[in-house]
mmCIF file of C-alpha atoms in Angstrom:
data_model
loop_
_atom_site.group_PDB
_atom_site.id
_atom_site.type_symbol
_atom_site.label_atom_id
_atom_site.label_comp_id
_atom_site.label_asym_id
_atom_site.label_seq_id
_atom_site.Cartn_x
_atom_site.Cartn_y
_atom_site.Cartn_z
ATOM 1 C CA MET M 178 -116.609 -212.139 -34.404
ATOM 2 C CA PRO M 179 -114.342 -213.618 -37.106
ATOM 3 C CA TRP M 180 -116.149 -211.430 -39.687
ATOM 4 C CA LEU M 181 -115.115 -208.308 -37.756
ATOM 5 C CA LEU M 182 -111.452 -209.361 -37.642
ATOM 6 C CA SER M 183 -111.602 -210.206 -41.341
ATOM 7 C CA PHE M 184 -112.980 -206.724 -42.071
ATOM 8 C CA LEU M 185 -110.404 -205.051 -39.793
ATOM 9 C CA ASP M 186 -107.620 -206.949 -41.566
ATOM 10 C CA ARG M 187 -108.589 -205.180 -44.802
ATOM 11 C CA THR M 188 -109.377 -201.683 -43.554
ATOM 12 C CA HIS M 189 -106.505 -200.167 -45.518
ATOM 13 C CA PHE M 190 -108.600 -200.664 -48.685
ATOM 14 C CA THR M 191 -111.633 -198.975 -47.121
ATOM 15 C CA VAL M 192 -109.667 -196.062 -45.675
ATOM 16 C CA THR M 193 -107.769 -195.508 -48.935
ATOM 17 C CA ALA M 194 -110.997 -195.576 -50.983
ATOM 18 C CA LEU M 195 -112.703 -193.128 -48.605
ATOM 19 C CA THR M 196 -109.722 -190.770 -48.782
ATOM 20 C CA ALA M 197 -109.614 -190.887 -52.589
ATOM 21 C CA THR M 198 -113.365 -190.268 -52.718
ATOM 22 C CA ALA M 199 -113.067 -187.269 -50.384
ATOM 23 C CA ILE M 200 -110.287 -185.807 -52.539
ATOM 24 C CA LEU M 201 -112.289 -186.257 -55.746
ATOM 25 C CA ILE M 202 -115.566 -184.945 -54.327
ATOM 26 C CA THR M 203 -114.228 -181.910 -52.453
ATOM 27 C CA ARG M 204 -111.433 -180.927 -54.855
ATOM 28 C CA SER M 205 -109.923 -179.290 -51.805
ATOM 29 C CA ALA M 206 -106.221 -178.565 -51.387
ATOM 30 C CA ALA M 207 -106.622 -179.242 -47.660
ATOM 31 C CA VAL M 208 -108.101 -182.699 -48.264
ATOM 32 C CA LEU M 209 -105.401 -183.479 -50.835
ATOM 33 C CA TYR M 210 -102.764 -182.323 -48.329
ATOM 34 C CA PHE M 211 -104.361 -184.550 -45.678
ATOM 35 C CA GLY M 212 -104.219 -187.552 -48.043
ATOM 36 C CA ALA M 213 -100.612 -186.787 -48.972
ATOM 37 C CA GLY M 214 -99.810 -186.733 -45.262
ATOM 38 C CA ALA M 215 -101.308 -190.193 -44.809
ATOM 39 C CA LEU M 216 -99.147 -191.468 -47.657
ATOM 40 C CA ALA M 217 -96.040 -189.728 -46.272
ATOM 41 C CA CYS M 218 -96.713 -191.172 -42.815
ATOM 42 C CA SER M 219 -97.097 -194.677 -44.223
ATOM 43 C CA LEU M 220 -93.964 -194.485 -46.376
ATOM 44 C CA SER M 221 -91.826 -192.980 -43.608
ATOM 45 C CA VAL M 222 -92.900 -195.743 -41.202
ATOM 46 C CA LYS M 223 -91.955 -198.362 -43.787
ATOM 47 C CA LEU M 224 -88.497 -196.774 -44.064
ATOM 48 C CA LEU M 225 -88.188 -196.765 -40.283
ATOM 49 C CA LYS M 226 -89.130 -200.470 -40.200
ATOM 50 C CA HIS M 227 -86.231 -201.302 -42.490
ATOM 51 C CA GLY M 228 -83.880 -199.466 -40.150
ATOM 52 C CA ILE M 229 -85.160 -201.152 -36.982
ATOM 53 C CA ARG M 230 -85.619 -204.638 -38.530
ATOM 54 C CA GLN M 231 -87.656 -206.063 -35.645
ATOM 55 C CA PRO M 232 -89.530 -209.197 -36.705
ATOM 56 C CA ARG M 233 -93.261 -209.617 -36.416
ATOM 57 C CA PRO M 234 -94.673 -212.038 -33.852
ATOM 58 C CA ALA M 235 -94.811 -215.691 -34.911
ATOM 59 C CA SER M 236 -98.203 -216.462 -36.472
ATOM 60 C CA GLN M 237 -99.874 -218.835 -38.906
ATOM 61 C CA LYS M 238 -99.299 -216.649 -41.966
ATOM 62 C CA GLN M 239 -95.962 -214.925 -41.556
ATOM 63 C CA LYS M 240 -95.542 -211.662 -43.446
ATOM 64 C CA LYS M 241 -92.213 -210.890 -45.073
ATOM 65 C CA THR M 242 -91.991 -207.331 -43.753
ATOM 66 C CA TYR M 243 -90.768 -206.153 -40.369
ATOM 67 C CA GLY M 244 -93.060 -205.336 -37.468
ATOM 68 C CA MET M 245 -91.667 -202.288 -35.636
ATOM 69 C CA PRO M 246 -93.458 -199.919 -35.839
ATOM 70 C CA SER M 247 -96.884 -200.977 -37.115
ATOM 71 C CA THR M 248 -97.657 -199.143 -40.364
ATOM 72 C CA HIS M 249 -101.418 -199.631 -39.990
ATOM 73 C CA SER M 250 -101.338 -198.253 -36.437
ATOM 74 C CA ALA M 251 -99.219 -195.263 -37.438
ATOM 75 C CA THR M 252 -101.347 -194.381 -40.444
ATOM 76 C CA ILE M 253 -104.737 -194.793 -38.756
ATOM 77 C CA SER M 254 -103.464 -192.762 -35.781
ATOM 78 C CA TYR M 255 -102.400 -190.077 -38.248
ATOM 79 C CA TYR M 256 -105.919 -190.091 -39.726
ATOM 80 C CA ALA M 257 -107.645 -189.864 -36.357
ATOM 81 C CA THR M 258 -105.343 -187.150 -35.005
ATOM 82 C CA PHE M 259 -105.340 -184.960 -38.116
ATOM 83 C CA LEU M 260 -109.129 -185.181 -38.489
ATOM 84 C CA ALA M 261 -109.693 -184.362 -34.812
ATOM 85 C CA LEU M 262 -107.342 -181.357 -35.043
ATOM 86 C CA ALA M 263 -109.009 -180.203 -38.268
ATOM 87 C CA CYS M 264 -112.457 -180.378 -36.654
ATOM 88 C CA VAL M 265 -111.265 -178.193 -33.792
ATOM 89 C CA TYR M 266 -109.039 -175.668 -35.586
ATOM 90 C CA LEU M 267 -109.944 -175.454 -39.281
ATOM 91 C CA PRO M 268 -113.048 -174.194 -41.068
ATOM 92 C CA LEU M 269 -115.333 -176.942 -42.323
ATOM 93 C CA HIS M 270 -115.544 -177.633 -46.036
ATOM 94 C CA PRO M 271 -118.326 -175.538 -47.640
ATOM 95 C CA SER M 272 -120.221 -178.701 -48.617
ATOM 96 C CA LEU M 273 -120.710 -179.585 -44.935
ATOM 97 C CA PRO M 274 -123.209 -177.939 -42.616
ATOM 98 C CA ALA M 275 -121.433 -175.517 -40.279
ATOM 99 C CA SER M 276 -122.545 -176.967 -36.977
ATOM 100 C CA THR M 277 -121.037 -178.031 -33.696
ATOM 101 C CA LEU M 278 -122.577 -181.468 -34.208
ATOM 102 C CA VAL M 279 -120.604 -182.059 -37.420
ATOM 103 C CA ARG M 280 -117.402 -180.889 -35.725
ATOM 104 C CA ALA M 281 -118.005 -183.248 -32.792
ATOM 105 C CA LEU M 282 -119.299 -186.207 -34.799
ATOM 106 C CA VAL M 283 -116.132 -186.813 -36.812
ATOM 107 C CA PRO M 284 -113.819 -187.357 -33.798
ATOM 108 C CA VAL M 285 -116.533 -189.314 -31.946
ATOM 109 C CA VAL M 286 -116.687 -191.773 -34.869
ATOM 110 C CA VAL M 287 -113.063 -191.731 -36.040
ATOM 111 C CA LEU M 288 -111.220 -192.085 -32.709
ATOM 112 C CA PRO M 289 -112.927 -195.348 -31.596
ATOM 113 C CA CYS M 290 -112.616 -196.774 -35.126
ATOM 114 C CA ALA M 291 -108.896 -195.957 -35.201
ATOM 115 C CA THR M 292 -108.434 -197.562 -31.787
ATOM 116 C CA LEU M 293 -110.238 -200.698 -32.959
ATOM 117 C CA ILE M 294 -108.120 -200.896 -36.118
ATOM 118 C CA ALA M 295 -104.865 -200.470 -34.168
ATOM 119 C CA LEU M 296 -105.860 -203.096 -31.591
ATOM 120 C CA SER M 297 -106.876 -205.496 -34.357
ATOM 121 C CA ARG M 298 -103.243 -205.639 -35.474
ATOM 122 C CA ILE M 299 -102.475 -207.378 -32.154
ATOM 123 C CA TRP M 300 -105.598 -209.579 -32.192
ATOM 124 C CA LEU M 301 -104.784 -210.717 -35.744
ATOM 125 C CA GLY M 302 -101.239 -211.627 -34.687
ATOM 126 C CA HIS M 303 -99.597 -209.158 -37.083
ATOM 127 C CA HIS M 304 -97.915 -207.055 -34.369
ATOM 128 C CA THR M 305 -96.981 -206.978 -30.700
ATOM 129 C CA TRP M 306 -98.261 -204.406 -28.195
ATOM 130 C CA PRO M 307 -95.012 -202.396 -28.367
ATOM 131 C CA GLN M 308 -95.078 -202.378 -32.193
ATOM 132 C CA VAL M 309 -98.637 -201.016 -32.171
ATOM 133 C CA ALA M 310 -97.896 -198.515 -29.377
ATOM 134 C CA VAL M 311 -94.864 -197.138 -31.226
ATOM 135 C CA GLY M 312 -96.869 -197.027 -34.462
ATOM 136 C CA CYS M 313 -99.679 -195.081 -32.788
ATOM 137 C CA THR M 314 -97.225 -192.680 -31.157
ATOM 138 C CA TYR M 315 -95.496 -192.126 -34.491
ATOM 139 C CA GLY M 316 -98.812 -191.462 -36.252
ATOM 140 C CA VAL M 317 -99.978 -188.978 -33.624
ATOM 141 C CA GLY M 318 -96.642 -187.132 -33.758
ATOM 142 C CA PHE M 319 -96.562 -187.137 -37.555
ATOM 143 C CA ALA M 320 -100.115 -185.749 -37.679
ATOM 144 C CA GLY M 321 -99.182 -183.001 -35.228
ATOM 145 C CA VAL M 322 -96.231 -181.913 -37.352
ATOM 146 C CA TRP M 323 -98.152 -182.240 -40.650
ATOM 147 C CA PHE M 324 -101.103 -180.273 -39.271
ATOM 148 C CA THR M 325 -98.838 -177.543 -37.867
ATOM 149 C CA LEU M 326 -97.142 -177.166 -41.267
ATOM 150 C CA TRP M 327 -100.554 -176.701 -42.898
ATOM 151 C CA VAL M 328 -101.874 -174.204 -40.375
ATOM 152 C CA ASN M 329 -98.711 -172.112 -40.046
ATOM 153 C CA TRP M 330 -97.511 -171.987 -43.635
ATOM 154 C CA LEU M 331 -99.057 -174.153 -46.332
ATOM 155 C CA GLN M 332 -102.744 -173.329 -45.857
ATOM 156 C CA GLU M 333 -102.443 -169.979 -47.635
ATOM 157 C CA HIS M 334 -100.564 -171.582 -50.539
ATOM 158 C CA GLY M 335 -103.231 -174.292 -50.608
ATOM 159 C CA ARG M 336 -105.989 -171.719 -51.037
ATOM 160 C CA THR M 337 -104.080 -170.135 -53.920
ATOM 161 C CA ALA M 338 -103.423 -173.501 -55.592
ATOM 162 C CA GLU M 339 -107.053 -174.517 -55.094
ATOM 163 C CA GLY M 340 -108.256 -171.286 -56.738
ATOM 164 C CA ILE M 341 -105.970 -171.807 -59.738
ATOM 165 C CA PHE M 342 -107.009 -175.455 -60.038
ATOM 166 C CA ASN M 343 -110.717 -174.648 -59.833
ATOM 167 C CA SER M 344 -110.511 -171.797 -62.356
ATOM 168 C CA PHE M 345 -108.555 -173.960 -64.803
ATOM 169 C CA PHE M 346 -110.454 -177.259 -64.522
ATOM 170 C CA LEU M 347 -113.910 -176.106 -63.496
ATOM 171 C CA SER M 348 -114.354 -173.067 -65.718
ATOM 172 C CA GLU M 349 -117.404 -173.012 -67.958
ATOM 173 C CA GLY M 350 -115.522 -171.672 -71.000
#
């Protein structure tokens, strides 16, 4: 299974590319907001790391950054939590079929993948269990706050911004 660990060690490239693709294809304010949340989660965890300054576990290839909390675990937990909440509480994008199967399929695929990615940080020797657990907890909490901001306030502004964007950039004139 070394190929799997090698792939899991580089998932940040895959996840970033998929997010960028979703933003470009959908041209949706909600998807852009989701991507901005992933970036904000990642950057805020990196700031927190510099405050805590807990070293990573000793391994063959020592990274120069701190370990607590795990940025990968926080960010992938943000992804999984926000997507699961969106599937339950938000309308699906018009390009997707409006079905219960689509709503259920995303969390069924994303949650195990996120768990595997978070656990791989331990298996690869990049983080300890507590560093991953705190990262996951941070990501889940960040997603909850970010999602609540969207649903309770920013969603309406997002629709307005999306309409302006689409009329300006997608007009036939």
